Amino acid sequence: MVIVADQLVKVFPGVRALDGASLRLEAGSVHALLGENGAGKSTLIKILTGVQRPDQGRLLIGGEAVTLRSPTEAAQAGIGAVHQERNLIPAFSVAENIALQRLPIRRGLVDRAHMRAEARRILGLLDVDLDPDVRVDRLSVAQRQLVEIAKALYGESRVLLLDEPTASVSPAEAELLFTVVRKLADSGAGVLFVSHKLEEVFAICDTVTVLRDGRTVLDAEPIADHARDDLIDLMVGRSREALSFPPRPPATQPAVLELDRISTAAGHREVSLSVRPGEIVGLYGLVGSGRSELAKALLGLEPIESGSVRVRGKNVVIKDVRQALAKHRIGYVTENRKEEGLFLDQPVSRNIAVTVWGRIAGALGHVSPAREGELVSMWVDRLGIKLASSRQLAGQLSGGNQQKVSLAKWLAAETEILIIDEPTVGIDVRTKGAFHELIWGLAADGMAILLITSDLAEMITLADRVLVMRDFRIRGELDNDHHYDRTSQAVIRLIHSKEI
């Protein structure tokens, strides 16, 4: 056995991310780690790579109990990882990236000849034909992932953790990655393979562990012993039901927002959808499926190459977020509130009022502090934002209150169409429930909402219809009856369908 994680517990404020999770990874095996979004996979990987430490439980490597205090200690213990987010320096060469953490030094200088020779050796072990001197920013996504694997092997990793390695690659590139992964396992490495694509799991993996709600419900069993639908049932479970809210009137008015066969520079092809006033349309998919990119294309942040956007029945071309709000009453609550949604070094009052300064300004363009204060106070009270005063800096608020401020600025601007991307990421359970109630109420008041979320329970709780995305295309549409078991399994089957 290479790694054993035994009864790991990890608690964050309001969230028990791991609740006695266990994992056994053997040498020479490709081991699948499966689970829904929020099941605890990312937390487990962070513990295995030294990013976080468990509150309870043991971690054993080669039969010996260890405590990994940092990624450096994990690497020294022989654990390498290839994350969804690339960890390469684009302007550096392939060889420089591979050897970056262990640069060969000779007479006080980097021995570049030795560095290139070692890069060629590692790439040769993987049967990968890459020029060590080429810059990483000239490589494809799949080639960059191979460089990440080579970087881990250069560190003499006995264990390799692959987190959604094919999320953004073509089928041909995925096959190349699979060949490399199989070769690594055949050479004696233990490979932990995290993927939502079940066809890949069955193609490449030997054994499987399934997490649900932070607990291990299946551990290290041969994958050949389980059917695809059995694993889906284990991931979803049979006990979770979506929360319920009072019924809303059916959305019968004409669509206020329509996308008609949209294709974008980001990679979308023939994407169509519509949202009516008083309706919540959910856009669900895995990381890399193109959901957020579609929202940004709608707002002019990604080029639309063909197709049309209609707002209230008229074809429009939206150049940016400012125009979307001013001309079409479209608001956008971004998933990245800290970098895109808020001015963290500015007061809450300024963050909320920024979208309406033109409306509340006087004849000379001066914004009255009294009018601004009145507006801000109304939304602070209405959304229950907890703060010392409206002059408090947004960066000093909790995650949940920051998200409420991010939402408040669009509500203050009287938006009629609201795109909400990952509304409750990083928010505790109690605040999440309040957000769900708020979003439901906005739709009940007639707002048209396009909801993007990776939380399947959240999607089933709120959406009237669910559009399932994969590979930058709509795979199917489901009417949502808010019955968790039935709808969640239908959504997951659409995600894993091989049909386009």
mmCIF file with all atom_site columns, N, CA, C and O in Angstrom, residues 405-427:
data_model
loop_
_atom_site.group_PDB
_atom_site.id
_atom_site.type_symbol
_atom_site.label_atom_id
_atom_site.label_alt_id
_atom_site.label_comp_id
_atom_site.label_asym_id
_atom_site.label_entity_id
_atom_site.label_seq_id
_atom_site.pdbx_PDB_ins_code
_atom_site.Cartn_x
_atom_site.Cartn_y
_atom_site.Cartn_z
_atom_site.occupancy
_atom_site.B_iso_or_equiv
_atom_site.pdbx_formal_charge
_atom_site.auth_seq_id
_atom_site.auth_comp_id
_atom_site.auth_asym_id
_atom_site.auth_atom_id
_atom_site.pdbx_PDB_model_num
ATOM 1  N N  . VAL A 1 405 ? -23.292 41.984 -0.577  1.00 0.00 ? 405 VAL A N  1
ATOM 2  C CA . VAL A 1 405 ? -22.961 43.303 -1.126  1.00 0.00 ? 405 VAL A CA 1
ATOM 3  C C  . VAL A 1 405 ? -22.846 43.233 -2.639  1.00 0.00 ? 405 VAL A C  1
ATOM 4  O O  . VAL A 1 405 ? -23.326 44.108 -3.364  1.00 0.00 ? 405 VAL A O  1
ATOM 5  N N  . SER A 1 406 ? -22.210 42.161 -3.136  1.00 0.00 ? 406 SER A N  1
ATOM 6  C CA . SER A 1 406 ? -22.066 41.973 -4.577  1.00 0.00 ? 406 SER A CA 1
ATOM 7  C C  . SER A 1 406 ? -23.425 41.890 -5.258  1.00 0.00 ? 406 SER A C  1
ATOM 8  O O  . SER A 1 406 ? -23.627 42.407 -6.365  1.00 0.00 ? 406 SER A O  1
ATOM 9  N N  . LEU A 1 407 ? -24.380 41.253 -4.590  1.00 0.00 ? 407 LEU A N  1
ATOM 10 C CA . LEU A 1 407 ? -25.734 41.152 -5.130  1.00 0.00 ? 407 LEU A CA 1
ATOM 11 C C  . LEU A 1 407 ? -26.478 42.473 -4.993  1.00 0.00 ? 407 LEU A C  1
ATOM 12 O O  . LEU A 1 407 ? -27.217 42.896 -5.902  1.00 0.00 ? 407 LEU A O  1
ATOM 13 N N  . ALA A 1 408 ? -26.273 43.154 -3.878  1.00 0.00 ? 408 ALA A N  1
ATOM 14 C CA . ALA A 1 408 ? -27.015 44.385 -3.592  1.00 0.00 ? 408 ALA A CA 1
ATOM 15 C C  . ALA A 1 408 ? -26.785 45.454 -4.657  1.00 0.00 ? 408 ALA A C  1
ATOM 16 O O  . ALA A 1 408 ? -27.697 46.209 -5.002  1.00 0.00 ? 408 ALA A O  1
ATOM 17 N N  . LYS A 1 409 ? -25.566 45.542 -5.193  1.00 0.00 ? 409 LYS A N  1
ATOM 18 C CA . LYS A 1 409 ? -25.296 46.606 -6.163  1.00 0.00 ? 409 LYS A CA 1
ATOM 19 C C  . LYS A 1 409 ? -26.119 46.427 -7.432  1.00 0.00 ? 409 LYS A C  1
ATOM 20 O O  . LYS A 1 409 ? -26.500 47.408 -8.074  1.00 0.00 ? 409 LYS A O  1
ATOM 21 N N  . TRP A 1 410 ? -26.435 45.181 -7.789  1.00 0.00 ? 410 TRP A N  1
ATOM 22 C CA . TRP A 1 410 ? -27.256 44.944 -8.979  1.00 0.00 ? 410 TRP A CA 1
ATOM 23 C C  . TRP A 1 410 ? -28.737 45.152 -8.680  1.00 0.00 ? 410 TRP A C  1
ATOM 24 O O  . TRP A 1 410 ? -29.484 45.653 -9.525  1.00 0.00 ? 410 TRP A O  1
ATOM 25 N N  . LEU A 1 411 ? -29.160 44.777 -7.477  1.00 0.00 ? 411 LEU A N  1
ATOM 26 C CA . LEU A 1 411 ? -30.554 44.995 -7.111  1.00 0.00 ? 411 LEU A CA 1
ATOM 27 C C  . LEU A 1 411 ? -30.848 46.486 -6.983  1.00 0.00 ? 411 LEU A C  1
ATOM 28 O O  . LEU A 1 411 ? -31.926 46.954 -7.360  1.00 0.00 ? 411 LEU A O  1
ATOM 29 N N  . ALA A 1 412 ? -29.873 47.225 -6.464  1.00 0.00 ? 412 ALA A N  1
ATOM 30 C CA . ALA A 1 412 ? -30.049 48.670 -6.344  1.00 0.00 ? 412 ALA A CA 1
ATOM 31 C C  . ALA A 1 412 ? -30.227 49.322 -7.709  1.00 0.00 ? 412 ALA A C  1
ATOM 32 O O  . ALA A 1 412 ? -30.910 50.332 -7.843  1.00 0.00 ? 412 ALA A O  1
ATOM 33 N N  . ALA A 1 413 ? -29.611 48.734 -8.735  1.00 0.00 ? 413 ALA A N  1
ATOM 34 C CA . ALA A 1 413 ? -29.710 49.274 -10.092 1.00 0.00 ? 413 ALA A CA 1
ATOM 35 C C  . ALA A 1 413 ? -30.989 48.847 -10.804 1.00 0.00 ? 413 ALA A C  1
ATOM 36 O O  . ALA A 1 413 ? -31.173 49.163 -11.983 1.00 0.00 ? 413 ALA A O  1
ATOM 37 N N  . GLU A 1 414 ? -31.879 48.137 -10.085 1.00 0.00 ? 414 GLU A N  1
ATOM 38 C CA . GLU A 1 414 ? -33.182 47.729 -10.620 1.00 0.00 ? 414 GLU A CA 1
ATOM 39 C C  . GLU A 1 414 ? -33.043 46.865 -11.875 1.00 0.00 ? 414 GLU A C  1
ATOM 40 O O  . GLU A 1 414 ? -33.714 47.062 -12.889 1.00 0.00 ? 414 GLU A O  1
ATOM 41 N N  . THR A 1 415 ? -32.146 45.882 -11.802 1.00 0.00 ? 415 THR A N  1
ATOM 42 C CA . THR A 1 415 ? -31.994 44.949 -12.912 1.00 0.00 ? 415 THR A CA 1
ATOM 43 C C  . THR A 1 415 ? -33.259 44.110 -13.068 1.00 0.00 ? 415 THR A C  1
ATOM 44 O O  . THR A 1 415 ? -33.961 43.816 -12.096 1.00 0.00 ? 415 THR A O  1
ATOM 45 N N  . GLU A 1 416 ? -33.530 43.710 -14.288 1.00 0.00 ? 416 GLU A N  1
ATOM 46 C CA . GLU A 1 416 ? -34.678 42.856 -14.575 1.00 0.00 ? 416 GLU A CA 1
ATOM 47 C C  . GLU A 1 416 ? -34.250 41.455 -14.992 1.00 0.00 ? 416 GLU A C  1
ATOM 48 O O  . GLU A 1 416 ? -35.036 40.516 -14.941 1.00 0.00 ? 416 GLU A O  1
ATOM 49 N N  . ILE A 1 417 ? -32.994 41.348 -15.434 1.00 0.00 ? 417 ILE A N  1
ATOM 50 C CA . ILE A 1 417 ? -32.406 40.056 -15.805 1.00 0.00 ? 417 ILE A CA 1
ATOM 51 C C  . ILE A 1 417 ? -31.135 39.917 -14.982 1.00 0.00 ? 417 ILE A C  1
ATOM 52 O O  . ILE A 1 417 ? -30.264 40.787 -15.015 1.00 0.00 ? 417 ILE A O  1
ATOM 53 N N  . LEU A 1 418 ? -31.006 38.830 -14.228 1.00 0.00 ? 418 LEU A N  1
ATOM 54 C CA . LEU A 1 418 ? -29.859 38.670 -13.349 1.00 0.00 ? 418 LEU A CA 1
ATOM 55 C C  . LEU A 1 418 ? -29.176 37.340 -13.631 1.00 0.00 ? 418 LEU A C  1
ATOM 56 O O  . LEU A 1 418 ? -29.796 36.279 -13.571 1.00 0.00 ? 418 LEU A O  1
ATOM 57 N N  . ILE A 1 419 ? -27.883 37.420 -13.956 1.00 0.00 ? 419 ILE A N  1
ATOM 58 C CA . ILE A 1 419 ? -27.054 36.222 -14.114 1.00 0.00 ? 419 ILE A CA 1
ATOM 59 C C  . ILE A 1 419 ? -26.277 36.051 -12.820 1.00 0.00 ? 419 ILE A C  1
ATOM 60 O O  . ILE A 1 419 ? -25.537 36.950 -12.407 1.00 0.00 ? 419 ILE A O  1
ATOM 61 N N  . ILE A 1 420 ? -26.451 34.910 -12.166 1.00 0.00 ? 420 ILE A N  1
ATOM 62 C CA . ILE A 1 420 ? -25.796 34.658 -10.876 1.00 0.00 ? 420 ILE A CA 1
ATOM 63 C C  . ILE A 1 420 ? -24.887 33.442 -11.040 1.00 0.00 ? 420 ILE A C  1
ATOM 64 O O  . ILE A 1 420 ? -25.362 32.340 -11.313 1.00 0.00 ? 420 ILE A O  1
ATOM 65 N N  . ASP A 1 421 ? -23.583 33.653 -10.863 1.00 0.00 ? 421 ASP A N  1
ATOM 66 C CA . ASP A 1 421 ? -22.599 32.597 -11.076 1.00 0.00 ? 421 ASP A CA 1
ATOM 67 C C  . ASP A 1 421 ? -22.050 32.146 -9.717  1.00 0.00 ? 421 ASP A C  1
ATOM 68 O O  . ASP A 1 421 ? -21.411 32.916 -9.007  1.00 0.00 ? 421 ASP A O  1
ATOM 69 N N  . GLU A 1 422 ? -22.316 30.889 -9.364  1.00 0.00 ? 422 GLU A N  1
ATOM 70 C CA . GLU A 1 422 ? -21.852 30.294 -8.107  1.00 0.00 ? 422 GLU A CA 1
ATOM 71 C C  . GLU A 1 422 ? -22.186 31.185 -6.909  1.00 0.00 ? 422 GLU A C  1
ATOM 72 O O  . GLU A 1 422 ? -21.308 31.713 -6.225  1.00 0.00 ? 422 GLU A O  1
ATOM 73 N N  . PRO A 1 423 ? -23.474 31.357 -6.603  1.00 0.00 ? 423 PRO A N  1
ATOM 74 C CA . PRO A 1 423 ? -23.868 32.333 -5.581  1.00 0.00 ? 423 PRO A CA 1
ATOM 75 C C  . PRO A 1 423 ? -23.441 32.004 -4.169  1.00 0.00 ? 423 PRO A C  1
ATOM 76 O O  . PRO A 1 423 ? -23.329 32.904 -3.338  1.00 0.00 ? 423 PRO A O  1
ATOM 77 N N  . THR A 1 424 ? -23.188 30.725 -3.844  1.00 0.00 ? 424 THR A N  1
ATOM 78 C CA . THR A 1 424 ? -22.925 30.384 -2.441  1.00 0.00 ? 424 THR A CA 1
ATOM 79 C C  . THR A 1 424 ? -21.582 29.693 -2.221  1.00 0.00 ? 424 THR A C  1
ATOM 80 O O  . THR A 1 424 ? -21.392 29.027 -1.205  1.00 0.00 ? 424 THR A O  1
ATOM 81 N N  . VAL A 1 425 ? -20.644 29.857 -3.146  1.00 0.00 ? 425 VAL A N  1
ATOM 82 C CA . VAL A 1 425 ? -19.317 29.279 -2.938  1.00 0.00 ? 425 VAL A CA 1
ATOM 83 C C  . VAL A 1 425 ? -18.646 29.952 -1.740  1.00 0.00 ? 425 VAL A C  1
ATOM 84 O O  . VAL A 1 425 ? -18.631 31.175 -1.616  1.00 0.00 ? 425 VAL A O  1
ATOM 85 N N  . GLY A 1 426 ? -18.104 29.159 -0.825  1.00 0.00 ? 426 GLY A N  1
ATOM 86 C CA . GLY A 1 426 ? -17.403 29.698 0.327   1.00 0.00 ? 426 GLY A CA 1
ATOM 87 C C  . GLY A 1 426 ? -18.306 30.307 1.380   1.00 0.00 ? 426 GLY A C  1
ATOM 88 O O  . GLY A 1 426 ? -17.850 31.097 2.206   1.00 0.00 ? 426 GLY A O  1
ATOM 89 N N  . ILE A 1 427 ? -19.579 29.931 1.376   1.00 0.00 ? 427 ILE A N  1
ATOM 90 C CA . ILE A 1 427 ? -20.551 30.503 2.307   1.00 0.00 ? 427 ILE A CA 1
ATOM 91 C C  . ILE A 1 427 ? -21.067 29.402 3.232   1.00 0.00 ? 427 ILE A C  1
ATOM 92 O O  . ILE A 1 427 ? -21.302 28.269 2.804   1.00 0.00 ? 427 ILE A O  1
#
